[in-house]
PDB file of C-alpha atoms in Angstrom:
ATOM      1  CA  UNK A  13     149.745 -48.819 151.943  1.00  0.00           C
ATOM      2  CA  UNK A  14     148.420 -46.568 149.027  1.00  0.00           C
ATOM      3  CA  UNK A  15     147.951 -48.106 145.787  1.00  0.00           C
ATOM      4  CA  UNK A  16     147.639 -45.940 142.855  1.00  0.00           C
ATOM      5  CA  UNK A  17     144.734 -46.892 140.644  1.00  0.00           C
ATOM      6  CA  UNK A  18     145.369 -44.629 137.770  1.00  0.00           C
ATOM      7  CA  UNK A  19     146.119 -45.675 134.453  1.00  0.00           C
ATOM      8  CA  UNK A  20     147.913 -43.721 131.786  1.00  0.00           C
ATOM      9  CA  UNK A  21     145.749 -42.733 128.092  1.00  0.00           C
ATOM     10  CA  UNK A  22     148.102 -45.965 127.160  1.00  0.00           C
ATOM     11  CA  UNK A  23     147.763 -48.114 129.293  1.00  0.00           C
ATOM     12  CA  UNK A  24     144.130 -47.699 129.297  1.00  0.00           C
ATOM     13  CA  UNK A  25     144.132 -48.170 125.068  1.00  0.00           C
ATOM     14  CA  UNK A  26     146.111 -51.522 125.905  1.00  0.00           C
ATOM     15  CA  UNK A  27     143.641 -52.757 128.918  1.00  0.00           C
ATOM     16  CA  UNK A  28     140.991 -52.815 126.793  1.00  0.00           C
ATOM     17  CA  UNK A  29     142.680 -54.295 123.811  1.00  0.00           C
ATOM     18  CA  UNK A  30     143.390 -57.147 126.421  1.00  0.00           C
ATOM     19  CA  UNK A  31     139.766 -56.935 128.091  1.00  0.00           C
ATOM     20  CA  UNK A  32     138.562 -57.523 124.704  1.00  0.00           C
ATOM     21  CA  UNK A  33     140.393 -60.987 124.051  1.00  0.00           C
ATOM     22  CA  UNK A  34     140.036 -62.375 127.599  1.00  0.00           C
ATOM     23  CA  UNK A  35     136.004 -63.082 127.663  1.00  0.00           C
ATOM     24  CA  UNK A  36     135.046 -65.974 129.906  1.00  0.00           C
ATOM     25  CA  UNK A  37     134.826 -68.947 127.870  1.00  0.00           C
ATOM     26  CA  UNK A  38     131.995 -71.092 129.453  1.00  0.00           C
ATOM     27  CA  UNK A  39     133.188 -74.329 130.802  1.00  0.00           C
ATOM     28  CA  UNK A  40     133.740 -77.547 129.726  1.00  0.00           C
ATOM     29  CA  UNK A  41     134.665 -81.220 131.061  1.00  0.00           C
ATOM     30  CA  UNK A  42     137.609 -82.796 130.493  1.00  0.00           C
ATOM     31  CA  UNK A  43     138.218 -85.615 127.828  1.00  0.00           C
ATOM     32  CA  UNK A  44     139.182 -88.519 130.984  1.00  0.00           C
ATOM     33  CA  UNK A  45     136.013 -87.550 132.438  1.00  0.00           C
ATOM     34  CA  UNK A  46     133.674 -87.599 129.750  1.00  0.00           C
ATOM     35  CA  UNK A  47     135.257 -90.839 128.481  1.00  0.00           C
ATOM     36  CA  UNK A  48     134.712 -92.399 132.155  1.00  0.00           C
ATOM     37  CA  UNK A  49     130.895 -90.915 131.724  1.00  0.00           C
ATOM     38  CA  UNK A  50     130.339 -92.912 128.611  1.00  0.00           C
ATOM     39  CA  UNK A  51     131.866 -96.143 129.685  1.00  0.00           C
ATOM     40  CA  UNK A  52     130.244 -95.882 133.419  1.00  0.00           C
ATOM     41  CA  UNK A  53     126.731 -95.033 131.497  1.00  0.00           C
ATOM     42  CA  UNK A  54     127.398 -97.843 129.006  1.00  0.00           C
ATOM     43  CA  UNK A  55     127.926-100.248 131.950  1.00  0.00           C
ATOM     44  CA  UNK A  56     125.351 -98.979 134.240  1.00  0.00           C
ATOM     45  CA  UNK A  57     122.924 -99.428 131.608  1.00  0.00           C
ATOM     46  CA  UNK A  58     124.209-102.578 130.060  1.00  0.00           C
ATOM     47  CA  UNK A  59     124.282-100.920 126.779  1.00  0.00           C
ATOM     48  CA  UNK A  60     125.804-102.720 123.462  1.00  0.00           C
ATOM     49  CA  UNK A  61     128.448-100.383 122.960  1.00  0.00           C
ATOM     50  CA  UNK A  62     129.634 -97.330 123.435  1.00  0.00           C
ATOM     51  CA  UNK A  63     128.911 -95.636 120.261  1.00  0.00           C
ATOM     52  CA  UNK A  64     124.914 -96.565 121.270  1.00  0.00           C
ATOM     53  CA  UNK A  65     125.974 -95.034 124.362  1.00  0.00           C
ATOM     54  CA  UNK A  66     127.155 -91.737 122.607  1.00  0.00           C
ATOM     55  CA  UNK A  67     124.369 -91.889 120.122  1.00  0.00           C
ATOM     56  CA  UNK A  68     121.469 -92.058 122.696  1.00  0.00           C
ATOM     57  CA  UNK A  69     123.216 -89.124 124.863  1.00  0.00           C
ATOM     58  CA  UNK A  70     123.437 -87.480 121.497  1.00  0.00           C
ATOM     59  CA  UNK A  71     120.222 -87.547 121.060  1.00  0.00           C
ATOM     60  CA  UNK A  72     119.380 -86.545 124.294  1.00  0.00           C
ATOM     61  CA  UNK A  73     121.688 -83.391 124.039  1.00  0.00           C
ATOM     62  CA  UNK A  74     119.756 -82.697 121.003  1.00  0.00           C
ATOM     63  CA  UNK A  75     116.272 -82.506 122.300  1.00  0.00           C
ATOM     64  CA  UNK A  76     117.279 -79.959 124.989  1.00  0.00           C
ATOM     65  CA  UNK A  77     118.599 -82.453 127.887  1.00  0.00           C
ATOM     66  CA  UNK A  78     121.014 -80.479 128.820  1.00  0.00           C
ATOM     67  CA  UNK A  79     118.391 -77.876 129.420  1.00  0.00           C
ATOM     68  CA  UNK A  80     117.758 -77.409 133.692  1.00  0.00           C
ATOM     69  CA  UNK A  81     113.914 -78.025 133.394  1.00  0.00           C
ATOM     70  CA  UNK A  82     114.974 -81.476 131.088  1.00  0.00           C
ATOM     71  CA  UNK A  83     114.952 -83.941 134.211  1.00  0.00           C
ATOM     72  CA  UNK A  84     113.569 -87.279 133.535  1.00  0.00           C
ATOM     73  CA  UNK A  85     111.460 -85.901 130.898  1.00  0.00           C
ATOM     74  CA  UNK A  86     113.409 -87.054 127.858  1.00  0.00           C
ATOM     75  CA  UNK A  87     114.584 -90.809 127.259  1.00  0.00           C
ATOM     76  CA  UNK A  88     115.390 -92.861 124.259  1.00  0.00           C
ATOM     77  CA  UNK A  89     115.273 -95.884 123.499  1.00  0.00           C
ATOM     78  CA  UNK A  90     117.263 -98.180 120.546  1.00  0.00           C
ATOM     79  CA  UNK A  91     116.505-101.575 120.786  1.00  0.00           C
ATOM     80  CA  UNK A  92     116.621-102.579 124.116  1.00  0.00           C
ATOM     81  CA  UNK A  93     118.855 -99.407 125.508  1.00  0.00           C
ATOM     82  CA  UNK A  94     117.395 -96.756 126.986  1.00  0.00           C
ATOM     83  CA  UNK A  95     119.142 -93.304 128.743  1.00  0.00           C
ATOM     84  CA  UNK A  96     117.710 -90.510 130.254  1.00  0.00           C
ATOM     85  CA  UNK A  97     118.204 -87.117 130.896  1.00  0.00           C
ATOM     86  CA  UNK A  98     118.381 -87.714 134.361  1.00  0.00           C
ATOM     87  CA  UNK A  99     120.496 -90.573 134.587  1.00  0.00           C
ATOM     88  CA  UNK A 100     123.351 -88.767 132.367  1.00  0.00           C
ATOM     89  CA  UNK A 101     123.137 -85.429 135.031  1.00  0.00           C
ATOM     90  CA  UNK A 102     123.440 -88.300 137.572  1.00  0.00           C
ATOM     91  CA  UNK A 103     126.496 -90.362 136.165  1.00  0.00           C
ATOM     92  CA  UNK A 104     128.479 -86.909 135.654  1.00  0.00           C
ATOM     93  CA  UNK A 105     127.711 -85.766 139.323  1.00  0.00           C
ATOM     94  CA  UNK A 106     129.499 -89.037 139.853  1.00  0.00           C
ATOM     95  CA  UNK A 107     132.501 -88.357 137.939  1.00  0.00           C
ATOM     96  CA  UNK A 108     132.709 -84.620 138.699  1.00  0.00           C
ATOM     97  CA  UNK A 109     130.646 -83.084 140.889  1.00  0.00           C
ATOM     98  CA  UNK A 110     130.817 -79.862 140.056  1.00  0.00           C
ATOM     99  CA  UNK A 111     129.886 -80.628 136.193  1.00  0.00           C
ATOM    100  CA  UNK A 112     127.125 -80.350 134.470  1.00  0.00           C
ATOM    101  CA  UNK A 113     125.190 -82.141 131.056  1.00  0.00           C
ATOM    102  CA  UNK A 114     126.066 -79.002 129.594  1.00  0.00           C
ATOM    103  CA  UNK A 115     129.667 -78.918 129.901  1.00  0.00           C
ATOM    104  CA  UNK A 116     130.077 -82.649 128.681  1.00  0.00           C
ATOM    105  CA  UNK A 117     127.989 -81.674 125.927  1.00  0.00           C
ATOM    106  CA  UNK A 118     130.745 -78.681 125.101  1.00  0.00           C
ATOM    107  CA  UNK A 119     133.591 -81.147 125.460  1.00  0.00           C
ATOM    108  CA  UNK A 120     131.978 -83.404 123.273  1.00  0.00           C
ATOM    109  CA  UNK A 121     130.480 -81.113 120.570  1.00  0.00           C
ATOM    110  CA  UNK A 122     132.317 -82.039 117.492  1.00  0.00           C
ATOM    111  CA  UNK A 123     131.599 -85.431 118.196  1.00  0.00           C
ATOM    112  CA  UNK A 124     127.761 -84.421 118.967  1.00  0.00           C
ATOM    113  CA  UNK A 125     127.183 -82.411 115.780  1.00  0.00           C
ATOM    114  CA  UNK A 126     128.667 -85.437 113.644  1.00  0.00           C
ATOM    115  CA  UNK A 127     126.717 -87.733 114.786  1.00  0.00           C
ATOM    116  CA  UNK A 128     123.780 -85.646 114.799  1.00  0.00           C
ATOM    117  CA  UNK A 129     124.626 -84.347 111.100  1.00  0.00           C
ATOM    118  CA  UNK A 130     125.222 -88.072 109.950  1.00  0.00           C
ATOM    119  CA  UNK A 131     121.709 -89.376 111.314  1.00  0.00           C
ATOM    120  CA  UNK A 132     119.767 -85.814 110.680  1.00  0.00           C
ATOM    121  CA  UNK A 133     119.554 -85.233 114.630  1.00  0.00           C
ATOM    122  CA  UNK A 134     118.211 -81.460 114.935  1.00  0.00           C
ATOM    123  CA  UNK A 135     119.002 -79.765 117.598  1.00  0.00           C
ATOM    124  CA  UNK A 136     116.980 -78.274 120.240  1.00  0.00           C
ATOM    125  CA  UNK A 137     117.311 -74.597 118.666  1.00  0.00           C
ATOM    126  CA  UNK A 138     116.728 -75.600 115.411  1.00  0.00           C
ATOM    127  CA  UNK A 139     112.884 -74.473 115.076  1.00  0.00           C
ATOM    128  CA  UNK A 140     113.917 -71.048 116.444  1.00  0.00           C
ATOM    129  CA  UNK A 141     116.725 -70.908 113.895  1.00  0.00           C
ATOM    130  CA  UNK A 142     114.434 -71.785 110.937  1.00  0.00           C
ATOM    131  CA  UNK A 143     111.800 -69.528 111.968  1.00  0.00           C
ATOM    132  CA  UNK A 144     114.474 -66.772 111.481  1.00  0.00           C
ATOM    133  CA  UNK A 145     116.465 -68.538 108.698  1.00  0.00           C
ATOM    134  CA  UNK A 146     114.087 -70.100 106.486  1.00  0.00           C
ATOM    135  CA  UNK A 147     116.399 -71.555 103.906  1.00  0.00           C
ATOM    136  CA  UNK A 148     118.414 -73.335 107.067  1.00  0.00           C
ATOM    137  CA  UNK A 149     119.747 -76.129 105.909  1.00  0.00           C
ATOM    138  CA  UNK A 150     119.608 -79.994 107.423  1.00  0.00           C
ATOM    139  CA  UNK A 151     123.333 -79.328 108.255  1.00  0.00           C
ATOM    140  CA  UNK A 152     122.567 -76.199 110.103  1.00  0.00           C
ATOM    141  CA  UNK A 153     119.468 -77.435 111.844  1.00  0.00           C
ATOM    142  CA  UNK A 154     121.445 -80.729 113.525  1.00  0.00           C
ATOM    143  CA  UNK A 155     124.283 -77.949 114.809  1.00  0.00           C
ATOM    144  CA  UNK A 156     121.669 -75.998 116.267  1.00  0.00           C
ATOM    145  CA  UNK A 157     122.191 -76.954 119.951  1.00  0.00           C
ATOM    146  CA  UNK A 158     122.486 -74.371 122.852  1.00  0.00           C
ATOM    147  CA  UNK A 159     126.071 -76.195 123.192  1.00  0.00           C
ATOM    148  CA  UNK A 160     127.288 -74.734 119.923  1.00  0.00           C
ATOM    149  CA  UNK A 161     127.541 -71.547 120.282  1.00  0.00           C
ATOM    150  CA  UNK A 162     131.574 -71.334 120.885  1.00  0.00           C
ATOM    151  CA  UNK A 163     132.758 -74.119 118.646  1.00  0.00           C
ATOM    152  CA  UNK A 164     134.614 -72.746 115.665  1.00  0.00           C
ATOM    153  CA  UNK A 165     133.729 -75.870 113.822  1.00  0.00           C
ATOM    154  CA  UNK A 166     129.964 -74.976 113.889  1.00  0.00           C
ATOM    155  CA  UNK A 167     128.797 -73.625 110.621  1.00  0.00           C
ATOM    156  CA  UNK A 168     129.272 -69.887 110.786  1.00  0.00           C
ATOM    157  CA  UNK A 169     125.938 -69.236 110.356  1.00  0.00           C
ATOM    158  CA  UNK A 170     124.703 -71.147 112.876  1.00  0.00           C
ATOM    159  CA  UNK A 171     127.263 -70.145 114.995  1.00  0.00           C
ATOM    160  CA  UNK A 172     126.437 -66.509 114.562  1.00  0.00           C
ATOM    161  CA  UNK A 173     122.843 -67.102 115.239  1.00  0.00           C
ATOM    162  CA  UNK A 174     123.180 -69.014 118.161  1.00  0.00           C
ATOM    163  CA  UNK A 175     125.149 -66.458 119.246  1.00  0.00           C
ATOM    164  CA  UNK A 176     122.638 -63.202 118.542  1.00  0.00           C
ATOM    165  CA  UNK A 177     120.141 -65.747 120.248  1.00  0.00           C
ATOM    166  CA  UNK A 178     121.750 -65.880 123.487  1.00  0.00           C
ATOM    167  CA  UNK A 179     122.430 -62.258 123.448  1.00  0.00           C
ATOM    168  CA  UNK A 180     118.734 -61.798 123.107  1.00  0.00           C
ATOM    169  CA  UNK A 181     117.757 -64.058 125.549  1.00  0.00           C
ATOM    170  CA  UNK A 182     120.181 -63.413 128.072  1.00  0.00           C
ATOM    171  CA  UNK A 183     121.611 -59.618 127.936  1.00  0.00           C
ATOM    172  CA  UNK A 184     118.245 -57.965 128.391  1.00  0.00           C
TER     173      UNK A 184
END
């Protein structure tokens, strides 16, 4: 069997209308599964509740734990609760094993950059992003988290420089 691989001035115009609205969107966990993370953390840990739970994993997120290279390297502690980097990557391989910090920290980005905004949580890009935006604001800085970079509630600005950043880093 021949198949014929050529592709009229038209079609071609339309192909890459269509190529040009079907990037890959990075991935993301799904809401069951991050809410199972939270509550299996929160009992794992014996935490108080599970918006500690979500605030110390926000916090985490924020200081680059979703980050490869993170491991055990960053904790936090409120009161007598204390989460890890590693023990997060852990409790998702539980849940999903083919997820990753990164992905629950995309599902879970609005919720993230709330909380972060709220308690003035910067994120782990955010001393790039002033560096190269001076007049950043507080607002900006707590968004500033490599899991941004696709959610449209980001601040555009932010958004846009996260973006350029990635580009620069990664597209060499």
């Amino acid at each position: 069997m021949t198949i014929n691989y050529e592709f009229s001035e038209k079609e071609i115009t339309k192909l890459r209308e269509e190529l040009k609205k079907s990037r890959r969107s990075p991935g993301k966990m799904n809401e069951t599964d991050c809410s199972i993370v939270v509550n299996t953390l929160k009992k794992k840990k014996k935490i108080e509740s599970e918006k500690t739970t979500m605030l110390l994993i926000t916090m985490i997120a924020q200081s680059g734990g979703t980050n490869k290279s993170a491991g055990a390297n960053i904790e936090y502690r409120i009161g007598d609760d204390i989460l890890s980097a590693a023990e997060i990557k852990t409790t998702i391989k539980e849940v999903n094993n083919k997820a990753t910090f990164r992905q629950f920290c995309r599902s879970m980005q609005q919720e993230i950059g709330q909380m972060a905004t709220k308690l003035e949580i910067e994120g782990d890009l955010s001393l790039q992003m002033k560096s190269a935006i001076p007049d950043a604001s507080m607002e900006e800085m707590c968004w500033c988290s490599n899991f941004q970079t696709n959610n449209p509630n980001c601040p555009p600005r932010v958004r846009d420089w996260l973006k350029t950043n990635q580009e620069t880093r990664f597209n060499k």
